[in-house]
Amino acid sequence: MRRSLAGVALAVTSMVALSFLIPLAALVMSLVKEQSVTAAEQRAAALAPVLTLTTDPSALRESAASLDAAEYVVVHLPDEPALGTSRAPGALLERAQQGRESISERIPGGWICLQPVVLPGDQVAVIENFVPEQELTRGVTASWAVMLLLAVGLVGGCVLVADRLGAKVVRSSKRLAHASQALGQGNLDARVDPMGPRELREAGIAFNTMAHRMTELLAVERELVADLSHRLRTPLTALHLATERMAGSPESARVEAAVCALETELRAIITAARTPLAVGPMGQGMLGPEAGTPHRAARPGPAGPRCEAADVVRSRTAFWSVLAEQQNRPCSLDLTQEPAVVGLPEDDVAAVVDALIGNVFRHTPPGTPFAVRVARTAQAVELVVEDAGPGIPEPDQALSRGSSTGSSGLGLDIARRAGSVTGGSVRIARGPRGGARITVVFGLAAPLPSGRGPRASRRRTGWPRAR
């Protein structure tokens, strides 16, 4: 934009300068020529009174010598040689003598002025004044150079002013763009200093207002989540009391373990919601303003959060195995033997596994088989969950919250966001079992410095048995 404004200023001022410079150059040349010819005619007219008084050659030479450019003044007396070196063509000289008319014409090498003077006895003398070519253009080059320098200075000044104005506008636009990008990447503290033209200042003020309001709304939403999660503690307490009364029964241990796991997850949700507002997406949180330490999902780089995906999948499938056993769901688990370290904390990976397996239990009837698999490729870790249910009729809409029939779409959205944080993606297709096959691709985490690499754990194939 800055270059465009400078180019427009250069084009406009150049056209304006040329529109004035060309006519002025022609006018200067015309004025110099006119002044030279007028001066020659005046010299001839000044010598005419002398001829009316005397025709003595000595007196005429003396009078001509007193004039400017005397070497170009020639007097043609009747029936006598010319007093000086004549440059006038014979035809013009004869025309001036015979026709008794003043002649001022261009000839080769300059300009000639012929002034006839009627002497006593009805004789005609002619005063010749020659103006050489260099006299007709004297000072024109210097005038043109001055005008050209002024035009260049005018164009350069206009371009410089336009560039400065453009730089101010571009600087304001870049700051607004950078602040918008930072806000889009999750930095809720991003603000812009309104500057530049009035329109850009208003845009900056509107951006700051929007960012402030968005931060307030997110904070209110997190408080609501914390409050709602806290309200669930009451029925959990009742469940704890119920399990105590069930003490000794075969199912009491399982129910108590499930309630404890649910309470742990609920406590984690409340803690996360009460944490100072995170300013990054999943896996990319920023520093908390109070503690001054990274959020648990701080940076997905070598020094950021990371976990062994296969271990998390094994742990979460063990949790879901209890319900699968109760519903008589055949299932299988296949874990890679290679390290599968991803740049996400365990809680985020566990949330993805719970969302995908939970969808199987919610959207397929009891007894429907499903499988979970973790595979390692050259640059990624793939988590695959497939079932033998009815499948997903509209895969594209399934990734949007609230767009699927009978589903909020939240689980798949959690998986999509977790994959995108690590540079991966989510694919939905129909699997070999006839139902849905959901593949979440996680990018491999960058290797840790020497000596800090995670120790590869042993993998085993088959569904984990519940304790």
PDB file of C-alpha atoms in Angstrom, residues 247-409:
ATOM      1  CA  ALA A 247     -20.185 -52.468  51.100  1.00  0.00           C
ATOM      2  CA  GLY A 248     -19.559 -56.155  50.756  1.00  0.00           C
ATOM      3  CA  SER A 249     -21.510 -56.644  47.523  1.00  0.00           C
ATOM      4  CA  PRO A 250     -19.604 -57.680  44.344  1.00  0.00           C
ATOM      5  CA  GLU A 251     -20.513 -54.491  42.504  1.00  0.00           C
ATOM      6  CA  SER A 252     -19.638 -52.058  45.293  1.00  0.00           C
ATOM      7  CA  ALA A 253     -15.928 -51.948  44.418  1.00  0.00           C
ATOM      8  CA  ARG A 254     -16.639 -51.195  40.783  1.00  0.00           C
ATOM      9  CA  VAL A 255     -19.219 -48.535  41.585  1.00  0.00           C
ATOM     10  CA  GLU A 256     -16.907 -46.946  44.133  1.00  0.00           C
ATOM     11  CA  ALA A 257     -14.041 -46.881  41.563  1.00  0.00           C
ATOM     12  CA  ALA A 258     -16.298 -45.314  38.943  1.00  0.00           C
ATOM     13  CA  VAL A 259     -17.544 -42.672  41.383  1.00  0.00           C
ATOM     14  CA  CYS A 260     -13.974 -41.848  42.454  1.00  0.00           C
ATOM     15  CA  ALA A 261     -12.883 -41.514  38.833  1.00  0.00           C
ATOM     16  CA  LEU A 262     -15.852 -39.274  38.102  1.00  0.00           C
ATOM     17  CA  GLU A 263     -15.072 -37.120  41.123  1.00  0.00           C
ATOM     18  CA  THR A 264     -11.449 -36.818  40.007  1.00  0.00           C
ATOM     19  CA  GLU A 265     -12.521 -35.681  36.541  1.00  0.00           C
ATOM     20  CA  LEU A 266     -15.002 -33.231  38.045  1.00  0.00           C
ATOM     21  CA  ARG A 267     -12.328 -31.786  40.325  1.00  0.00           C
ATOM     22  CA  ALA A 268     -10.041 -31.335  37.325  1.00  0.00           C
ATOM     23  CA  ILE A 269     -12.793 -29.500  35.436  1.00  0.00           C
ATOM     24  CA  ILE A 270     -13.433 -27.156  38.341  1.00  0.00           C
ATOM     25  CA  THR A 271      -9.696 -26.485  38.753  1.00  0.00           C
ATOM     26  CA  ALA A 272      -9.277 -25.718  35.060  1.00  0.00           C
ATOM     27  CA  ALA A 273     -12.312 -23.448  35.026  1.00  0.00           C
ATOM     28  CA  ARG A 274     -11.096 -21.594  38.121  1.00  0.00           C
ATOM     29  CA  THR A 275      -7.602 -21.154  36.673  1.00  0.00           C
ATOM     30  CA  PRO A 276      -6.900 -17.625  35.331  1.00  0.00           C
ATOM     31  CA  LEU A 277      -8.301 -17.485  31.836  1.00  0.00           C
ATOM     32  CA  ALA A 278      -6.122 -19.424  29.415  1.00  0.00           C
ATOM     33  CA  VAL A 279      -5.151 -17.513  26.305  1.00  0.00           C
ATOM     34  CA  GLY A 280      -4.384 -20.343  23.930  1.00  0.00           C
ATOM     35  CA  PRO A 281      -6.171 -23.306  22.356  1.00  0.00           C
ATOM     36  CA  MET A 282      -5.855 -26.845  23.570  1.00  0.00           C
ATOM     37  CA  GLY A 283      -2.204 -27.566  24.201  1.00  0.00           C
ATOM     38  CA  GLN A 284      -1.146 -23.943  23.709  1.00  0.00           C
ATOM     39  CA  GLY A 285      -2.090 -22.129  26.895  1.00  0.00           C
ATOM     40  CA  MET A 286      -0.196 -19.098  28.159  1.00  0.00           C
ATOM     41  CA  LEU A 287       1.224 -18.126  31.518  1.00  0.00           C
ATOM     42  CA  GLY A 288      -1.275 -17.577  34.297  1.00  0.00           C
ATOM     43  CA  PRO A 289      -1.141 -13.974  35.566  1.00  0.00           C
ATOM     44  CA  GLU A 290      -1.355 -15.024  39.177  1.00  0.00           C
ATOM     45  CA  ALA A 291       0.953 -17.983  39.498  1.00  0.00           C
ATOM     46  CA  GLY A 292       3.377 -16.843  36.807  1.00  0.00           C
ATOM     47  CA  THR A 293       3.843 -20.447  35.733  1.00  0.00           C
ATOM     48  CA  PRO A 294       2.755 -22.218  32.569  1.00  0.00           C
ATOM     49  CA  HIS A 295      -0.699 -23.710  32.330  1.00  0.00           C
ATOM     50  CA  ARG A 296      -0.728 -27.476  32.161  1.00  0.00           C
ATOM     51  CA  ALA A 297      -1.190 -27.243  28.392  1.00  0.00           C
ATOM     52  CA  ALA A 298       1.463 -24.655  27.850  1.00  0.00           C
ATOM     53  CA  ARG A 299       3.684 -25.262  24.817  1.00  0.00           C
ATOM     54  CA  PRO A 300       3.714 -28.308  22.521  1.00  0.00           C
ATOM     55  CA  GLY A 301       7.413 -27.998  21.756  1.00  0.00           C
ATOM     56  CA  PRO A 302      10.351 -29.932  23.173  1.00  0.00           C
ATOM     57  CA  ALA A 303       9.944 -28.225  26.571  1.00  0.00           C
ATOM     58  CA  GLY A 304       6.115 -28.245  26.534  1.00  0.00           C
ATOM     59  CA  PRO A 305       3.577 -30.901  27.563  1.00  0.00           C
ATOM     60  CA  ARG A 306       3.944 -34.369  26.093  1.00  0.00           C
ATOM     61  CA  CYS A 307       2.713 -37.813  26.827  1.00  0.00           C
ATOM     62  CA  GLU A 308       2.841 -41.373  25.564  1.00  0.00           C
ATOM     63  CA  ALA A 309      -0.416 -41.708  23.639  1.00  0.00           C
ATOM     64  CA  ALA A 310      -0.500 -45.504  23.809  1.00  0.00           C
ATOM     65  CA  ASP A 311      -0.265 -45.484  27.605  1.00  0.00           C
ATOM     66  CA  VAL A 312      -3.130 -43.008  27.887  1.00  0.00           C
ATOM     67  CA  VAL A 313      -5.271 -45.043  25.482  1.00  0.00           C
ATOM     68  CA  ARG A 314      -4.591 -48.216  27.498  1.00  0.00           C
ATOM     69  CA  SER A 315      -5.569 -46.471  30.729  1.00  0.00           C
ATOM     70  CA  ARG A 316      -8.796 -45.019  29.371  1.00  0.00           C
ATOM     71  CA  THR A 317      -9.907 -48.179  27.622  1.00  0.00           C
ATOM     72  CA  ALA A 318      -9.419 -50.015  30.891  1.00  0.00           C
ATOM     73  CA  PHE A 319     -11.891 -47.567  32.432  1.00  0.00           C
ATOM     74  CA  TRP A 320     -14.443 -48.134  29.653  1.00  0.00           C
ATOM     75  CA  SER A 321     -13.963 -51.910  29.749  1.00  0.00           C
ATOM     76  CA  VAL A 322     -16.221 -52.172  32.802  1.00  0.00           C
ATOM     77  CA  LEU A 323     -19.213 -50.725  30.950  1.00  0.00           C
ATOM     78  CA  ALA A 324     -18.354 -52.698  27.811  1.00  0.00           C
ATOM     79  CA  GLU A 325     -18.388 -55.917  29.816  1.00  0.00           C
ATOM     80  CA  GLN A 326     -21.756 -55.061  31.339  1.00  0.00           C
ATOM     81  CA  GLN A 327     -23.269 -54.341  27.910  1.00  0.00           C
ATOM     82  CA  ASN A 328     -21.706 -57.452  26.370  1.00  0.00           C
ATOM     83  CA  ARG A 329     -19.816 -55.475  23.718  1.00  0.00           C
ATOM     84  CA  PRO A 330     -17.082 -57.443  21.933  1.00  0.00           C
ATOM     85  CA  CYS A 331     -14.069 -55.217  21.534  1.00  0.00           C
ATOM     86  CA  SER A 332     -10.366 -55.234  20.822  1.00  0.00           C
ATOM     87  CA  LEU A 333      -7.355 -53.054  21.530  1.00  0.00           C
ATOM     88  CA  ASP A 334      -4.226 -52.817  19.368  1.00  0.00           C
ATOM     89  CA  LEU A 335      -1.307 -50.647  20.509  1.00  0.00           C
ATOM     90  CA  THR A 336       1.850 -49.860  18.576  1.00  0.00           C
ATOM     91  CA  GLN A 337       5.178 -51.213  19.846  1.00  0.00           C
ATOM     92  CA  GLU A 338       6.971 -47.974  18.900  1.00  0.00           C
ATOM     93  CA  PRO A 339       7.142 -44.787  21.001  1.00  0.00           C
ATOM     94  CA  ALA A 340       4.083 -42.628  20.281  1.00  0.00           C
ATOM     95  CA  VAL A 341       4.852 -39.335  22.039  1.00  0.00           C
ATOM     96  CA  VAL A 342       2.520 -36.442  21.178  1.00  0.00           C
ATOM     97  CA  GLY A 343       2.715 -32.795  22.175  1.00  0.00           C
ATOM     98  CA  LEU A 344      -0.368 -32.810  24.419  1.00  0.00           C
ATOM     99  CA  PRO A 345      -0.870 -33.406  28.127  1.00  0.00           C
ATOM    100  CA  GLU A 346      -2.410 -36.679  29.238  1.00  0.00           C
ATOM    101  CA  ASP A 347      -5.698 -35.010  30.170  1.00  0.00           C
ATOM    102  CA  ASP A 348      -6.236 -33.756  26.597  1.00  0.00           C
ATOM    103  CA  VAL A 349      -5.471 -37.128  25.017  1.00  0.00           C
ATOM    104  CA  ALA A 350      -7.699 -38.818  27.592  1.00  0.00           C
ATOM    105  CA  ALA A 351     -10.508 -36.388  26.708  1.00  0.00           C
ATOM    106  CA  VAL A 352     -10.216 -37.408  23.051  1.00  0.00           C
ATOM    107  CA  VAL A 353     -10.320 -41.132  23.879  1.00  0.00           C
ATOM    108  CA  ASP A 354     -13.295 -40.674  26.218  1.00  0.00           C
ATOM    109  CA  ALA A 355     -15.158 -38.628  23.595  1.00  0.00           C
ATOM    110  CA  LEU A 356     -14.700 -41.206  20.841  1.00  0.00           C
ATOM    111  CA  ILE A 357     -15.450 -44.301  22.927  1.00  0.00           C
ATOM    112  CA  GLY A 358     -18.301 -42.489  24.638  1.00  0.00           C
ATOM    113  CA  ASN A 359     -19.860 -41.816  21.240  1.00  0.00           C
ATOM    114  CA  VAL A 360     -19.790 -45.561  20.534  1.00  0.00           C
ATOM    115  CA  PHE A 361     -21.730 -46.283  23.721  1.00  0.00           C
ATOM    116  CA  ARG A 362     -24.197 -43.448  23.137  1.00  0.00           C
ATOM    117  CA  HIS A 363     -24.975 -44.012  19.446  1.00  0.00           C
ATOM    118  CA  THR A 364     -24.822 -47.806  19.086  1.00  0.00           C
ATOM    119  CA  PRO A 365     -27.021 -50.406  20.790  1.00  0.00           C
ATOM    120  CA  PRO A 366     -25.614 -52.705  23.504  1.00  0.00           C
ATOM    121  CA  GLY A 367     -23.766 -55.657  22.108  1.00  0.00           C
ATOM    122  CA  THR A 368     -22.295 -53.690  19.182  1.00  0.00           C
ATOM    123  CA  PRO A 369     -18.593 -54.582  18.797  1.00  0.00           C
ATOM    124  CA  PHE A 370     -15.927 -51.919  18.425  1.00  0.00           C
ATOM    125  CA  ALA A 371     -12.141 -51.657  18.305  1.00  0.00           C
ATOM    126  CA  VAL A 372      -9.471 -49.179  19.391  1.00  0.00           C
ATOM    127  CA  ARG A 373      -6.086 -48.990  17.712  1.00  0.00           C
ATOM    128  CA  VAL A 374      -2.992 -46.794  18.085  1.00  0.00           C
ATOM    129  CA  ALA A 375      -0.626 -46.805  15.100  1.00  0.00           C
ATOM    130  CA  ARG A 376       2.678 -45.031  14.580  1.00  0.00           C
ATOM    131  CA  THR A 377       3.744 -43.569  11.211  1.00  0.00           C
ATOM    132  CA  ALA A 378       6.868 -41.672  10.223  1.00  0.00           C
ATOM    133  CA  GLN A 379       5.553 -38.282  11.319  1.00  0.00           C
ATOM    134  CA  ALA A 380       2.339 -38.930  13.230  1.00  0.00           C
ATOM    135  CA  VAL A 381       0.423 -41.079  15.707  1.00  0.00           C
ATOM    136  CA  GLU A 382      -2.996 -42.319  14.608  1.00  0.00           C
ATOM    137  CA  LEU A 383      -5.794 -43.125  17.059  1.00  0.00           C
ATOM    138  CA  VAL A 384      -8.509 -45.194  15.328  1.00  0.00           C
ATOM    139  CA  VAL A 385     -11.885 -46.040  16.889  1.00  0.00           C
ATOM    140  CA  GLU A 386     -14.301 -48.086  14.786  1.00  0.00           C
ATOM    141  CA  ASP A 387     -17.544 -49.895  15.507  1.00  0.00           C
ATOM    142  CA  ALA A 388     -20.145 -52.089  13.826  1.00  0.00           C
ATOM    143  CA  GLY A 389     -22.990 -49.649  14.341  1.00  0.00           C
ATOM    144  CA  PRO A 390     -25.077 -47.720  11.795  1.00  0.00           C
ATOM    145  CA  GLY A 391     -22.226 -45.311  10.985  1.00  0.00           C
ATOM    146  CA  ILE A 392     -22.310 -41.548  10.496  1.00  0.00           C
ATOM    147  CA  PRO A 393     -24.536 -40.489   7.559  1.00  0.00           C
ATOM    148  CA  GLU A 394     -23.078 -36.971   7.163  1.00  0.00           C
ATOM    149  CA  PRO A 395     -19.366 -36.975   8.162  1.00  0.00           C
ATOM    150  CA  ASP A 396     -18.745 -33.330   7.206  1.00  0.00           C
ATOM    151  CA  GLN A 397     -21.485 -32.034   9.474  1.00  0.00           C
ATOM    152  CA  ALA A 398     -20.498 -34.367  12.285  1.00  0.00           C
ATOM    153  CA  LEU A 399     -17.401 -32.261  13.006  1.00  0.00           C
ATOM    154  CA  SER A 400     -19.512 -29.160  13.744  1.00  0.00           C
ATOM    155  CA  ARG A 401     -21.062 -28.665  17.128  1.00  0.00           C
ATOM    156  CA  GLY A 402     -24.837 -28.957  17.183  1.00  0.00           C
ATOM    157  CA  SER A 403     -25.187 -29.780  13.496  1.00  0.00           C
ATOM    158  CA  SER A 404     -25.589 -33.557  13.764  1.00  0.00           C
ATOM    159  CA  THR A 405     -29.012 -35.056  14.300  1.00  0.00           C
ATOM    160  CA  GLY A 406     -29.339 -36.387  17.817  1.00  0.00           C
ATOM    161  CA  SER A 407     -25.819 -35.282  18.808  1.00  0.00           C
ATOM    162  CA  SER A 408     -24.162 -32.066  19.974  1.00  0.00           C
ATOM    163  CA  GLY A 409     -21.011 -32.773  17.973  1.00  0.00           C
TER     164      GLY A 409
END
